[in-house]
One Martini backbone bead per residue (centre of mass of N, CA, C, O) as a GRO file, in nm:
protein
  498
    1THR     BB    1 -16.646  -9.107   0.433
    2VAL     BB    2 -16.773  -9.162   0.098
    3LEU     BB    3 -16.818  -9.443  -0.074
    4ARG     BB    4 -16.907  -9.331  -0.367
    5THR     BB    5 -16.609  -9.181  -0.393
    6LEU     BB    6 -16.423  -9.467  -0.394
    7ALA     BB    7 -16.630  -9.641  -0.569
    8LYS     BB    8 -16.707  -9.857  -0.828
    9ASP     BB    9 -17.003  -9.916  -1.055
   10PRO     BB   10 -17.172 -10.017  -1.336
   11LYS     BB   11 -17.469  -9.943  -1.222
   12TYR     BB   12 -17.315  -9.658  -1.109
   13PRO     BB   13 -17.175  -9.409  -1.287
   14GLU     BB   14 -17.189  -9.169  -1.062
   15PHE     BB   15 -16.987  -9.336  -0.922
   16GLY     BB   16 -16.637  -9.269  -0.862
   17LYS     BB   17 -16.556  -8.989  -0.917
   18GLY     BB   18 -16.216  -8.957  -0.855
   19SER     BB   19 -16.114  -9.229  -0.711
   20GLU     BB   20 -15.820  -9.264  -0.794
   21LYS     BB   21 -15.709  -9.026  -0.632
   22ARG     BB   22 -15.816  -9.109  -0.356
   23ILE     BB   23 -15.675  -9.383  -0.339
   24ALA     BB   24 -15.387  -9.279  -0.369
   25ASN     BB   25 -15.397  -9.098  -0.112
   26LEU     BB   26 -15.467  -9.324   0.085
   27ARG     BB   27 -15.211  -9.486   0.047
   28LYS     BB   28 -15.019  -9.267   0.149
   29LEU     BB   29 -15.140  -9.239   0.432
   30VAL     BB   30 -15.101  -9.532   0.523
   31ALA     BB   31 -14.792  -9.535   0.484
   32ARG     BB   32 -14.720  -9.304   0.677
   33CYS     BB   33 -14.850  -9.423   0.935
   34ALA     BB   34 -14.695  -9.698   0.945
   35LYS     BB   35 -14.420  -9.576   1.044
   36TYR     BB   36 -14.587  -9.519   1.342
   37GLY     BB   37 -14.811  -9.746   1.405
   38ILE     BB   38 -15.055  -9.644   1.225
   39ARG     BB   39 -15.398  -9.678   1.170
   40VAL     BB   40 -15.651  -9.659   0.923
   41PHE     BB   41 -15.987  -9.536   0.947
   42LEU     BB   42 -16.316  -9.555   0.820
   43TYR     BB   43 -16.590  -9.361   0.814
   44MET     BB   44 -16.916  -9.532   0.833
   45ASN     BB   45 -17.213  -9.371   0.690
   46GLU     BB   46 -17.403  -9.633   0.568
   47PRO     BB   47 -17.587  -9.561   0.314
   48ARG     BB   48 -17.625  -9.290   0.148
   49ALA     BB   49 -17.839  -9.078   0.059
   50MET     BB   50 -18.075  -8.991  -0.203
   51THR     BB   51 -18.220  -8.860  -0.454
   52ALA     BB   52 -18.491  -8.903  -0.656
   53GLU     BB   53 -18.335  -8.914  -0.930
   54PHE     BB   54 -18.180  -9.174  -0.878
   55PHE     BB   55 -18.444  -9.365  -0.869
   56GLU     BB   56 -18.564  -9.275  -1.161
   57ALA     BB   57 -18.365  -9.415  -1.370
   58ASN     BB   58 -18.482  -9.707  -1.268
   59PRO     BB   59 -18.656  -9.980  -1.152
   60GLU     BB   60 -18.446 -10.093  -0.951
   61ARG     BB   61 -18.412  -9.836  -0.784
   62LYS     BB   62 -18.709  -9.813  -0.699
   63SER     BB   63 -18.706 -10.086  -0.528
   64PHE     BB   64 -18.486  -9.931  -0.302
   65LYS     BB   65 -18.667  -9.718  -0.196
   66GLY     BB   66 -18.692  -9.542   0.099
   67SER     BB   67 -18.678  -9.355   0.336
   68HIS     BB   68 -18.715  -9.011   0.447
   69GLN     BB   69 -18.523  -8.685   0.433
   70GLY     BB   70 -18.650  -8.454   0.297
   71GLU     BB   71 -18.488  -8.492  -0.027
   72GLN     BB   72 -18.414  -8.778   0.084
   73PHE     BB   73 -18.323  -9.130   0.024
   74ALA     BB   74 -18.301  -9.446   0.098
   75MET     BB   75 -18.095  -9.721   0.071
   76CYS     BB   76 -18.229 -10.015   0.111
   77THR     BB   77 -18.092 -10.278   0.315
   78SER     BB   78 -18.326 -10.497   0.261
   79HIS     BB   79 -18.198 -10.496  -0.010
   80PRO     BB   80 -17.977 -10.692  -0.186
   81GLU     BB   81 -17.846 -10.476  -0.374
   82VAL     BB   82 -17.738 -10.286  -0.154
   83ARG     BB   83 -17.560 -10.497  -0.015
   84ARG     BB   84 -17.389 -10.557  -0.258
   85TRP     BB   85 -17.270 -10.275  -0.295
   86LEU     BB   86 -17.148 -10.246  -0.012
   87ARG     BB   87 -16.963 -10.496  -0.023
   88ASP     BB   88 -16.808 -10.440  -0.290
   89SER     BB   89 -16.696 -10.158  -0.220
   90LEU     BB   90 -16.525 -10.244   0.025
   91GLU     BB   91 -16.355 -10.452  -0.119
   92GLN     BB   92 -16.229 -10.254  -0.318
   93VAL     BB   93 -16.088 -10.066  -0.121
   94PHE     BB   94 -15.921 -10.287   0.044
   95SER     BB   95 -15.772 -10.397  -0.213
   96GLN     BB   96 -15.637 -10.104  -0.295
   97VAL     BB   97 -15.551 -10.072   0.033
   98PRO     BB   98 -15.294 -10.160   0.183
   99GLY     BB   99 -15.331 -10.153   0.541
  100LEU     BB  100 -15.606 -10.093   0.603
  101GLY     BB  101 -15.753 -10.108   0.912
  102GLY     BB  102 -16.066  -9.996   0.872
  103ILE     BB  103 -16.379  -9.945   1.038
  104PHE     BB  104 -16.626  -9.686   1.135
  105THR     BB  105 -16.948  -9.725   1.273
  106ILE     BB  106 -17.271  -9.567   1.201
  107THR     BB  107 -17.631  -9.660   1.209
  108MET     BB  108 -17.727  -9.409   1.407
  109SER     BB  109 -17.791  -9.074   1.292
  110GLU     BB  110 -17.801  -8.780   1.125
  111ASN     BB  111 -17.783  -8.954   0.888
  112LEU     BB  112 -17.924  -9.095   0.616
  113THR     BB  113 -17.948  -9.444   0.561
  114ASN     BB  114 -18.103  -9.645   0.683
  115CYS     BB  115 -18.443  -9.679   0.762
  116ALA     BB  116 -18.365  -9.666   1.090
  117SER     BB  117 -18.173  -9.412   1.143
  118ARG     BB  118 -18.451  -9.198   1.168
  119ASN     BB  119 -18.723  -9.342   1.250
  120HIS     BB  120 -18.874  -9.435   0.934
  121ARG     BB  121 -18.949  -9.742   0.857
  122GLU     BB  122 -19.266  -9.724   0.799
  123GLU     BB  123 -19.219  -9.614   0.494
  124CYS     BB  124 -19.114  -9.908   0.442
  125PRO     BB  125 -19.213 -10.211   0.312
  126ARG     BB  126 -18.955 -10.379   0.418
  127CYS     BB  127 -18.912 -10.237   0.728
  128LYS     BB  128 -19.180 -10.201   0.901
  129ASP     BB  129 -19.159 -10.522   1.022
  130ARG     BB  130 -18.887 -10.465   1.135
  131LYS     BB  131 -18.628 -10.463   1.334
  132VAL     BB  132 -18.390 -10.251   1.417
  133GLY     BB  133 -18.169 -10.455   1.504
  134ASP     BB  134 -18.166 -10.616   1.236
  135ILE     BB  135 -18.075 -10.384   1.056
  136VAL     BB  136 -17.815 -10.309   1.204
  137ALA     BB  137 -17.676 -10.585   1.187
  138GLU     BB  138 -17.682 -10.616   0.877
  139VAL     BB  139 -17.513 -10.372   0.801
  140ASN     BB  140 -17.259 -10.454   0.958
  141GLN     BB  141 -17.216 -10.729   0.828
  142THR     BB  142 -17.180 -10.629   0.538
  143MET     BB  143 -16.931 -10.448   0.585
  144ILE     BB  144 -16.748 -10.668   0.700
  145GLU     BB  145 -16.746 -10.857   0.459
  146GLY     BB  146 -16.613 -10.660   0.258
  147MET     BB  147 -16.359 -10.594   0.420
  148VAL     BB  148 -16.250 -10.893   0.448
  149LYS     BB  149 -16.221 -10.950   0.147
  150GLY     BB  150 -15.999 -10.722   0.116
  151ASN     BB  151 -15.911 -10.767   0.445
  152PRO     BB  152 -15.864 -11.006   0.691
  153ASN     BB  153 -15.721 -10.784   0.910
  154ALA     BB  154 -15.947 -10.612   0.947
  155GLU     BB  155 -16.145 -10.365   1.133
  156ALA     BB  156 -16.447 -10.315   1.328
  157LEU     BB  157 -16.602 -10.022   1.463
  158LEU     BB  158 -16.893 -10.032   1.667
  159TYR     BB  159 -17.134  -9.796   1.715
  160SER     BB  160 -17.401  -9.772   1.969
  161TRP     BB  161 -17.555  -9.532   1.881
  162VAL     BB  162 -17.888  -9.546   1.963
  163TRP     BB  163 -17.945  -9.812   2.034
  164PRO     BB  164 -18.181 -10.016   2.127
  165ALA     BB  165 -18.183 -10.147   2.436
  166GLU     BB  166 -18.388 -10.396   2.380
  167GLU     BB  167 -18.177 -10.488   2.115
  168GLU     BB  168 -17.878 -10.542   2.188
  169ALA     BB  169 -17.862 -10.849   2.223
  170SER     BB  170 -17.941 -10.911   1.930
  171ILE     BB  171 -17.719 -10.762   1.784
  172VAL     BB  172 -17.468 -10.898   1.911
  173SER     BB  173 -17.549 -11.197   1.831
  174GLN     BB  174 -17.518 -11.121   1.500
  175LEU     BB  175 -17.222 -11.080   1.529
  176PRO     BB  176 -16.908 -11.114   1.471
  177LYS     BB  177 -16.612 -11.244   1.645
  178ARG     BB  178 -16.459 -11.116   1.410
  179ASN     BB  179 -16.334 -10.806   1.312
  180CYS     BB  180 -16.465 -10.681   1.592
  181ARG     BB  181 -16.596 -10.394   1.774
  182ILE     BB  182 -16.766 -10.256   2.060
  183MET     BB  183 -16.907  -9.925   2.119
  184ALA     BB  184 -16.931  -9.708   2.413
  185VAL     BB  185 -17.036  -9.460   2.601
  186SER     BB  186 -16.936  -9.448   2.914
  187GLU     BB  187 -17.132  -9.190   3.035
  188ASN     BB  188 -17.394  -9.270   2.932
  189ARG     BB  189 -17.685  -9.198   3.120
  190MET     BB  190 -17.587  -9.061   3.364
  191PRO     BB  191 -17.664  -8.963   3.670
  192ILE     BB  192 -17.724  -8.631   3.810
  193CYS     BB  193 -17.651  -8.382   4.087
  194ARG     BB  194 -17.671  -8.021   4.059
  195GLY     BB  195 -17.794  -7.793   4.260
  196GLY     BB  196 -18.057  -7.995   4.280
  197VAL     BB  197 -18.028  -8.100   3.981
  198LYS     BB  198 -18.156  -8.328   3.763
  199GLU     BB  199 -17.965  -8.539   3.541
  200GLU     BB  200 -17.855  -8.658   3.211
  201GLU     BB  201 -17.635  -8.796   3.024
  202LEU     BB  202 -17.541  -8.655   2.699
  203ASP     BB  203 -17.308  -8.757   2.507
  204TYR     BB  204 -17.035  -8.558   2.631
  205SER     BB  205 -16.791  -8.600   2.912
  206ILE     BB  206 -16.573  -8.500   3.192
  207SER     BB  207 -16.734  -8.436   3.461
  208ILE     BB  208 -16.835  -8.727   3.397
  209VAL     BB  209 -16.763  -9.035   3.552
  210GLY     BB  210 -16.698  -9.333   3.435
  211PRO     BB  211 -16.892  -9.588   3.413
  212GLY     BB  212 -17.205  -9.684   3.324
  213GLU     BB  213 -17.470  -9.898   3.296
  214TYR     BB  214 -17.502  -9.894   2.993
  215ALA     BB  215 -17.212  -9.979   2.917
  216LYS     BB  216 -17.189 -10.231   3.093
  217ARG     BB  217 -17.410 -10.392   2.954
  218LEU     BB  218 -17.282 -10.406   2.674
  219TRP     BB  219 -17.010 -10.535   2.762
  220SER     BB  220 -17.140 -10.793   2.868
  221LEU     BB  221 -17.246 -10.885   2.594
  222CYS     BB  222 -16.971 -10.907   2.463
  223ARG     BB  223 -16.852 -11.126   2.648
  224THR     BB  224 -17.073 -11.342   2.591
  225ASN     BB  225 -16.996 -11.318   2.259
  226GLY     BB  226 -16.681 -11.265   2.206
  227ILE     BB  227 -16.654 -10.939   2.202
  228PRO     BB  228 -16.489 -10.669   2.190
  229ALA     BB  229 -16.454 -10.382   2.391
  230MET     BB  230 -16.545 -10.028   2.394
  231ALA     BB  231 -16.451  -9.689   2.470
  232LYS     BB  232 -16.602  -9.369   2.486
  233VAL     BB  233 -16.419  -9.063   2.519
  234GLN     BB  234 -16.300  -8.763   2.687
  235ALA     BB  235 -15.969  -8.651   2.738
  236CYS     BB  236 -15.934  -8.328   2.674
  237ASN     BB  237 -16.218  -8.239   2.554
  238SER     BB  238 -16.537  -8.062   2.529
  239TRP     BB  239 -16.845  -7.906   2.513
  240GLU     BB  240 -16.781  -7.768   2.785
  241LEU     BB  241 -16.476  -7.706   2.645
  242CYS     BB  242 -16.354  -7.656   2.310
  243THR     BB  243 -16.144  -7.384   2.282
  244PHE     BB  244 -15.934  -7.600   2.386
  245PRO     BB  245 -15.699  -7.851   2.384
  246TYR     BB  246 -15.724  -7.861   2.711
  247ILE     BB  247 -15.824  -7.995   3.032
  248PRO     BB  248 -15.672  -7.990   3.367
  249VAL     BB  249 -15.851  -8.270   3.475
  250MET     BB  250 -15.677  -8.527   3.582
  251ASP     BB  251 -15.851  -8.674   3.795
  252LEU     BB  252 -16.090  -8.739   3.610
  253VAL     BB  253 -15.937  -8.885   3.385
  254ALA     BB  254 -15.799  -9.103   3.563
  255GLN     BB  255 -16.052  -9.228   3.689
  256HIS     BB  256 -16.169  -9.325   3.422
  257ALA     BB  257 -15.938  -9.505   3.336
  258VAL     BB  258 -15.944  -9.692   3.585
  259ASN     BB  259 -16.237  -9.785   3.558
  260LEU     BB  260 -16.197  -9.927   3.287
  261ALA     BB  261 -15.980 -10.124   3.375
  262ASN     BB  262 -16.161 -10.255   3.604
  263GLU     BB  263 -16.375 -10.343   3.371
  264GLY     BB  264 -16.193 -10.461   3.118
  265VAL     BB  265 -16.127 -10.197   2.939
  266SER     BB  266 -15.871 -10.137   2.670
  267ASN     BB  267 -16.051  -9.994   2.457
  268VAL     BB  268 -16.003  -9.654   2.322
  269MET     BB  269 -16.181  -9.359   2.248
  270LEU     BB  270 -16.058  -9.014   2.292
  271SER     BB  271 -16.260  -8.895   2.064
  272TRP     BB  272 -16.436  -8.703   1.868
  273SER     BB  273 -16.469  -8.415   1.688
  274LEU     BB  274 -16.287  -8.316   1.876
  275GLY     BB  275 -16.010  -8.231   1.994
  276CYS     BB  276 -15.678  -8.420   2.047
  277CYS     BB  277 -15.431  -8.311   2.215
  278PRO     BB  278 -15.126  -8.317   2.301
  279SER     BB  279 -15.111  -8.436   2.644
  280ASP     BB  280 -15.157  -8.521   2.967
  281ASN     BB  281 -15.426  -8.662   2.920
  282LEU     BB  282 -15.314  -8.881   2.728
  283SER     BB  283 -15.095  -8.992   2.926
  284VAL     BB  284 -15.280  -9.137   3.118
  285TYR     BB  285 -15.344  -9.374   2.919
  286ARG     BB  286 -15.048  -9.457   2.864
  287ASP     BB  287 -14.950  -9.487   3.188
  288LEU     BB  288 -15.130  -9.704   3.255
  289LEU     BB  289 -15.137  -9.978   3.455
  290LYS     BB  290 -15.174 -10.293   3.494
  291GLY     BB  291 -15.393 -10.316   3.772
  292GLU     BB  292 -15.463 -10.032   3.842
  293MET     BB  293 -15.680  -9.908   4.113
  294SER     BB  294 -15.564  -9.613   4.104
  295SER     BB  295 -15.473  -9.268   4.032
  296ASP     BB  296 -15.211  -9.194   4.190
  297GLY     BB  297 -14.981  -9.327   4.033
  298VAL     BB  298 -15.016  -9.191   3.752
  299LEU     BB  299 -15.006  -8.893   3.860
  300ASN     BB  300 -14.730  -8.900   3.994
  301ARG     BB  301 -14.567  -8.981   3.745
  302LEU     BB  302 -14.657  -8.748   3.564
  303ALA     BB  303 -14.569  -8.507   3.741
  304THR     BB  304 -14.268  -8.587   3.752
  305ARG     BB  305 -14.212  -8.591   3.445
  306VAL     BB  306 -14.311  -8.290   3.383
  307TYR     BB  307 -14.203  -8.122   3.674
  308GLY     BB  308 -14.078  -8.284   3.881
  309ALA     BB  309 -14.028  -8.375   4.206
  310GLU     BB  310 -14.061  -8.092   4.344
  311LYS     BB  311 -14.338  -7.999   4.176
  312ALA     BB  312 -14.547  -8.231   4.182
  313PRO     BB  313 -14.729  -8.176   4.434
  314ARG     BB  314 -14.843  -7.904   4.325
  315ALA     BB  315 -14.965  -8.017   4.066
  316ARG     BB  316 -15.162  -8.207   4.207
  317GLN     BB  317 -15.321  -7.982   4.348
  318ALA     BB  318 -15.410  -7.840   4.091
  319TRP     BB  319 -15.562  -8.071   3.955
  320LYS     BB  320 -15.768  -8.096   4.183
  321ALA     BB  321 -15.886  -7.813   4.163
  322PHE     BB  322 -15.985  -7.836   3.875
  323SER     BB  323 -16.162  -8.091   3.922
  324ASP     BB  324 -16.345  -7.991   4.151
  325GLY     BB  325 -16.462  -7.759   3.988
  326PHE     BB  326 -16.567  -7.920   3.729
  327ALA     BB  327 -16.778  -8.100   3.895
  328ASN     BB  328 -16.992  -7.836   3.882
  329TYR     BB  329 -17.100  -7.856   3.617
  330PRO     BB  330 -17.396  -7.752   3.437
  331PHE     BB  331 -17.518  -8.019   3.309
  332SER     BB  332 -17.636  -8.030   2.966
  333CYS     BB  333 -17.715  -8.058   2.646
  334ALA     BB  334 -17.795  -7.762   2.610
  335THR     BB  335 -17.560  -7.619   2.750
  336ILE     BB  336 -17.315  -7.723   2.576
  337TYR     BB  337 -17.446  -7.602   2.296
  338LEU     BB  338 -17.573  -7.296   2.400
  339GLY     BB  339 -17.364  -7.181   2.558
  340PRO     BB  340 -17.080  -6.950   2.645
  341HIS     BB  341 -16.819  -7.139   2.685
  342GLN     BB  342 -16.668  -7.099   2.405
  343TRP     BB  343 -16.645  -6.771   2.441
  344GLY     BB  344 -16.681  -6.608   2.689
  345PRO     BB  345 -16.527  -6.297   2.684
  346VAL     BB  346 -16.642  -6.261   2.373
  347ASN     BB  347 -16.922  -6.228   2.451
  348PRO     BB  348 -17.151  -6.010   2.425
  349LEU     BB  349 -17.323  -5.743   2.544
  350TYR     BB  350 -17.679  -5.665   2.630
  351ALA     BB  351 -17.879  -5.402   2.729
  352ARG     BB  352 -18.087  -5.544   2.543
  353LYS     BB  353 -18.310  -5.755   2.453
  354THR     BB  354 -18.298  -5.953   2.162
  355GLY     BB  355 -18.453  -6.250   2.113
  356TYR     BB  356 -18.235  -6.442   2.059
  357ARG     BB  357 -18.131  -6.757   1.975
  358ALA     BB  358 -17.945  -6.999   2.049
  359THR     BB  359 -17.685  -7.177   1.893
  360MET     BB  360 -17.536  -7.453   1.791
  361VAL     BB  361 -17.222  -7.409   1.837
  362GLY     BB  362 -17.248  -7.086   1.846
  363LEU     BB  363 -17.455  -6.832   1.921
  364PRO     BB  364 -17.561  -6.717   2.246
  365TYR     BB  365 -17.594  -6.444   2.327
  366ASP     BB  366 -17.874  -6.377   2.578
  367ASP     BB  367 -17.979  -6.692   2.626
  368LEU     BB  368 -18.027  -6.802   2.932
  369ASP     BB  369 -18.249  -7.019   2.909
  370ALA     BB  370 -18.068  -7.203   2.733
  371TRP     BB  371 -17.816  -7.232   2.905
  372ARG     BB  372 -17.963  -7.351   3.174
  373ASN     BB  373 -18.234  -7.483   3.142
  374LYS     BB  374 -18.305  -7.645   3.437
  375TYR     BB  375 -18.152  -7.421   3.563
  376PRO     BB  376 -18.149  -7.185   3.758
  377GLY     BB  377 -17.993  -6.894   3.725
  378GLU     BB  378 -17.849  -6.894   4.005
  379THR     BB  379 -17.740  -7.186   3.983
  380TYR     BB  380 -17.576  -7.157   3.732
  381ALA     BB  381 -17.389  -6.932   3.840
  382GLU     BB  382 -17.284  -7.089   4.086
  383LEU     BB  383 -17.159  -7.335   3.939
  384ILE     BB  384 -16.972  -7.183   3.736
  385GLY     BB  385 -16.828  -7.037   3.969
  386LYS     BB  386 -16.697  -7.293   4.093
  387VAL     BB  387 -16.526  -7.352   3.853
  388ALA     BB  388 -16.369  -7.086   3.857
  389ASP     BB  389 -16.252  -7.122   4.144
  390GLY     BB  390 -16.092  -7.382   4.086
  391PHE     BB  391 -15.913  -7.246   3.864
  392ALA     BB  392 -15.791  -7.028   4.038
  393GLU     BB  393 -15.646  -7.223   4.231
  394GLY     BB  394 -15.486  -7.379   4.016
  395CYS     BB  395 -15.328  -7.133   3.913
  396ARG     BB  396 -15.191  -7.061   4.177
  397LEU     BB  397 -15.040  -7.342   4.203
  398MET     BB  398 -14.892  -7.311   3.909
  399GLU     BB  399 -14.707  -7.115   4.014
  400GLY     BB  400 -14.382  -7.213   3.927
  401VAL     BB  401 -14.454  -7.472   3.739
  402SER     BB  402 -14.550  -7.352   3.490
  403GLU     BB  403 -14.537  -7.233   3.204
  404LYS     BB  404 -14.662  -6.951   3.072
  405LYS     BB  405 -14.841  -7.061   2.840
  406GLU     BB  406 -14.992  -7.266   3.012
  407LEU     BB  407 -15.095  -7.077   3.236
  408ASP     BB  408 -15.250  -6.887   3.048
  409MET     BB  409 -15.451  -7.099   2.955
  410PHE     BB  410 -15.573  -7.153   3.233
  411ARG     BB  411 -15.663  -6.860   3.277
  412ALA     BB  412 -15.853  -6.852   3.033
  413GLU     BB  413 -16.044  -7.069   3.137
  414GLN     BB  414 -16.129  -6.918   3.389
  415MET     BB  415 -16.254  -6.679   3.233
  416HIS     BB  416 -16.483  -6.833   3.105
  417PHE     BB  417 -16.636  -6.909   3.365
  418ALA     BB  418 -16.657  -6.625   3.485
  419SER     BB  419 -16.812  -6.507   3.243
  420CYS     BB  420 -17.063  -6.683   3.260
  421ARG     BB  421 -17.149  -6.581   3.530
  422ASP     BB  422 -17.160  -6.268   3.461
  423GLN     BB  423 -17.358  -6.289   3.228
  424ALA     BB  424 -17.591  -6.403   3.391
  425LEU     BB  425 -17.606  -6.167   3.594
  426PHE     BB  426 -17.659  -5.949   3.385
  427VAL     BB  427 -17.926  -6.055   3.269
  428MET     BB  428 -18.081  -6.060   3.536
  429ALA     BB  429 -18.044  -5.758   3.596
  430ARG     BB  430 -18.177  -5.649   3.341
  431ASP     BB  431 -18.462  -5.793   3.383
  432ARG     BB  432 -18.490  -5.622   3.676
  433GLY     BB  433 -18.341  -5.329   3.661
  434ASP     BB  434 -18.024  -5.350   3.760
  435VAL     BB  435 -17.791  -5.118   3.704
  436GLU     BB  436 -17.558  -5.169   3.906
  437GLU     BB  437 -17.509  -5.467   3.832
  438MET     BB  438 -17.455  -5.424   3.535
  439ARG     BB  439 -17.205  -5.247   3.579
  440ARG     BB  440 -17.033  -5.450   3.734
  441MET     BB  441 -17.027  -5.668   3.508
  442ALA     BB  442 -16.917  -5.492   3.277
  443ARG     BB  443 -16.649  -5.425   3.414
  444ALA     BB  444 -16.552  -5.715   3.447
  445GLU     BB  445 -16.559  -5.781   3.140
  446LEU     BB  446 -16.365  -5.564   3.048
  447GLU     BB  447 -16.113  -5.653   3.212
  448ARG     BB  448 -16.110  -5.941   3.104
  449ALA     BB  449 -16.071  -5.879   2.802
  450LYS     BB  450 -15.801  -5.726   2.839
  451SER     BB  451 -15.654  -5.981   2.960
  452TYR     BB  452 -15.720  -6.187   2.724
  453TRP     BB  453 -15.597  -6.077   2.460
  454PRO     BB  454 -15.284  -6.149   2.489
  455ILE     BB  455 -15.330  -6.454   2.507
  456VAL     BB  456 -15.465  -6.501   2.232
  457ARG     BB  457 -15.242  -6.365   2.061
  458ALA     BB  458 -15.012  -6.587   2.167
  459ASP     BB  459 -15.247  -6.829   2.120
  460SER     BB  460 -15.380  -7.011   1.851
  461ARG     BB  461 -15.546  -7.236   2.007
  462ILE     BB  462 -15.735  -7.027   2.099
  463GLY     BB  463 -16.069  -7.078   1.963
  464TYR     BB  464 -16.020  -7.372   1.865
  465GLU     BB  465 -16.193  -7.622   1.656
  466SER     BB  466 -16.189  -7.888   1.442
  467SER     BB  467 -16.498  -7.867   1.324
  468CYS     BB  468 -16.542  -7.528   1.351
  469GLN     BB  469 -16.295  -7.394   1.416
  470TYR     BB  470 -16.310  -7.065   1.462
  471PHE     BB  471 -16.476  -6.887   1.699
  472PHE     BB  472 -16.217  -6.701   1.759
  473VAL     BB  473 -16.033  -6.393   1.756
  474PRO     BB  474 -15.870  -6.123   1.868
  475GLN     BB  475 -16.067  -5.913   1.742
  476ASP     BB  476 -16.316  -6.009   1.913
  477VAL     BB  477 -16.212  -5.900   2.183
  478LEU     BB  478 -16.222  -5.599   2.102
  479GLU     BB  479 -16.530  -5.598   2.063
  480LYS     BB  480 -16.593  -5.650   2.360
  481VAL     BB  481 -16.480  -5.390   2.467
  482LEU     BB  482 -16.678  -5.210   2.310
  483SER     BB  483 -16.933  -5.329   2.427
  484CYS     BB  484 -16.883  -5.253   2.724
  485ARG     BB  485 -16.855  -4.947   2.679
  486GLN     BB  486 -17.136  -4.904   2.563
  487VAL     BB  487 -17.294  -5.004   2.805
  488LEU     BB  488 -17.176  -4.807   3.014
  489GLN     BB  489 -17.265  -4.550   2.872
  490GLY     BB  490 -17.569  -4.612   2.881
  491LEU     BB  491 -17.589  -4.634   3.194
  492ASP     BB  492 -17.499  -4.344   3.254
  493GLN     BB  493 -17.735  -4.208   3.104
  494ILE     BB  494 -17.958  -4.326   3.278
  495GLN     BB  495 -17.862  -4.207   3.554
  496THR     BB  496 -17.853  -3.894   3.440
  497GLY     BB  497 -18.100  -3.863   3.222
  498MET     BB  498 -17.995  -3.854   2.903
   0.00000   0.00000   0.00000
């Protein structure tokens, strides 16, 4: 939410318009969720930046104008008036909505909030000589104070996203020991080596099983200061493959859950902006027993409950095949955001180089250099091919175990990875002028798209992701069929000299 849309303040008449309706709806939502034992938390990325016109309204506003990004300027939280507004606004919201669970804060992210949030604090006369950690701690302290005034039982979940590592100890030491928990991405900054290429995890991953040293260090600081620790994970899907409700890599998910339990971390956020669909993946975290030291127990219980005692062993073999294959994913931050993995068989083929650059979780085009990032093209194709092979084996083992709709979804996921491999091979063949290889890959993509279409048509979950909505719909698969036919026709004309 955006705080200025929920709270009124006499000093800022432009804030809070329509807030009565929003507060009334929030009360209804909190009451509905309470029936099922669910608490509602408000995502606080605050205070949001304002345009120059806001600060020009009067001298006091000018006095807390902070660093800028584009055409917006921070409401400088080093100024006591901004902290007063932040504290009072949260108190107002939590006083008006009984039972509201708490807040979830990010103090350094994409949005400009405090002057340190986008690393431009040197532009602000109040913040330029302050440490980033002191600003971050102060903002969180202020929001917690307002929340607790409105509801003494509410909790703040503080996300440590890009907090400066050298200042983490200082930040944690300044935070209250009550009403808050500190959260770190479990697998963040973990080193990996796949296909001989060294990389470091950034953002979120299922193929990389945490926790890593970065998260462990922060959780150790939490224990020293008496503050509960939390882990941020991706339990169901990730940007490695976001256009499906879940990825059936249960061995990887279960090992991560067990590792967290053995680390003494029992509070977990199971997804970020991506969907987190009810699935066996979520059941892993629910079914994990206290003190369980390996993943075998939880996976055996889960397989038996879902598929029955007779089919459980084969399901376990399939989950392992999916997991072993997925562990080869050619992970990099660029790859997960720019690659064709979200589109798979739907991404068109281009017989001539387009020159278009892949866009972030958008259109991958034929930009293989962006897809592969550090990985050589052949290595990228080999690794994603190993993922496809693992899924092919998992699907084979799931025959007669899974119901048709579930098995078809797993087959569609396999097609995504196989398509990524073949698209990469097609682009490399095109760039070296290998017409026969281009034809072979185009035929494979054509047949794959034809097989993919009825699966997508029958399952509206495929192609959808909660923050981007539909990446593709069945009609887009038919366009891929036409794309492949056009490419093949053009290649035939080249070969015959027409």
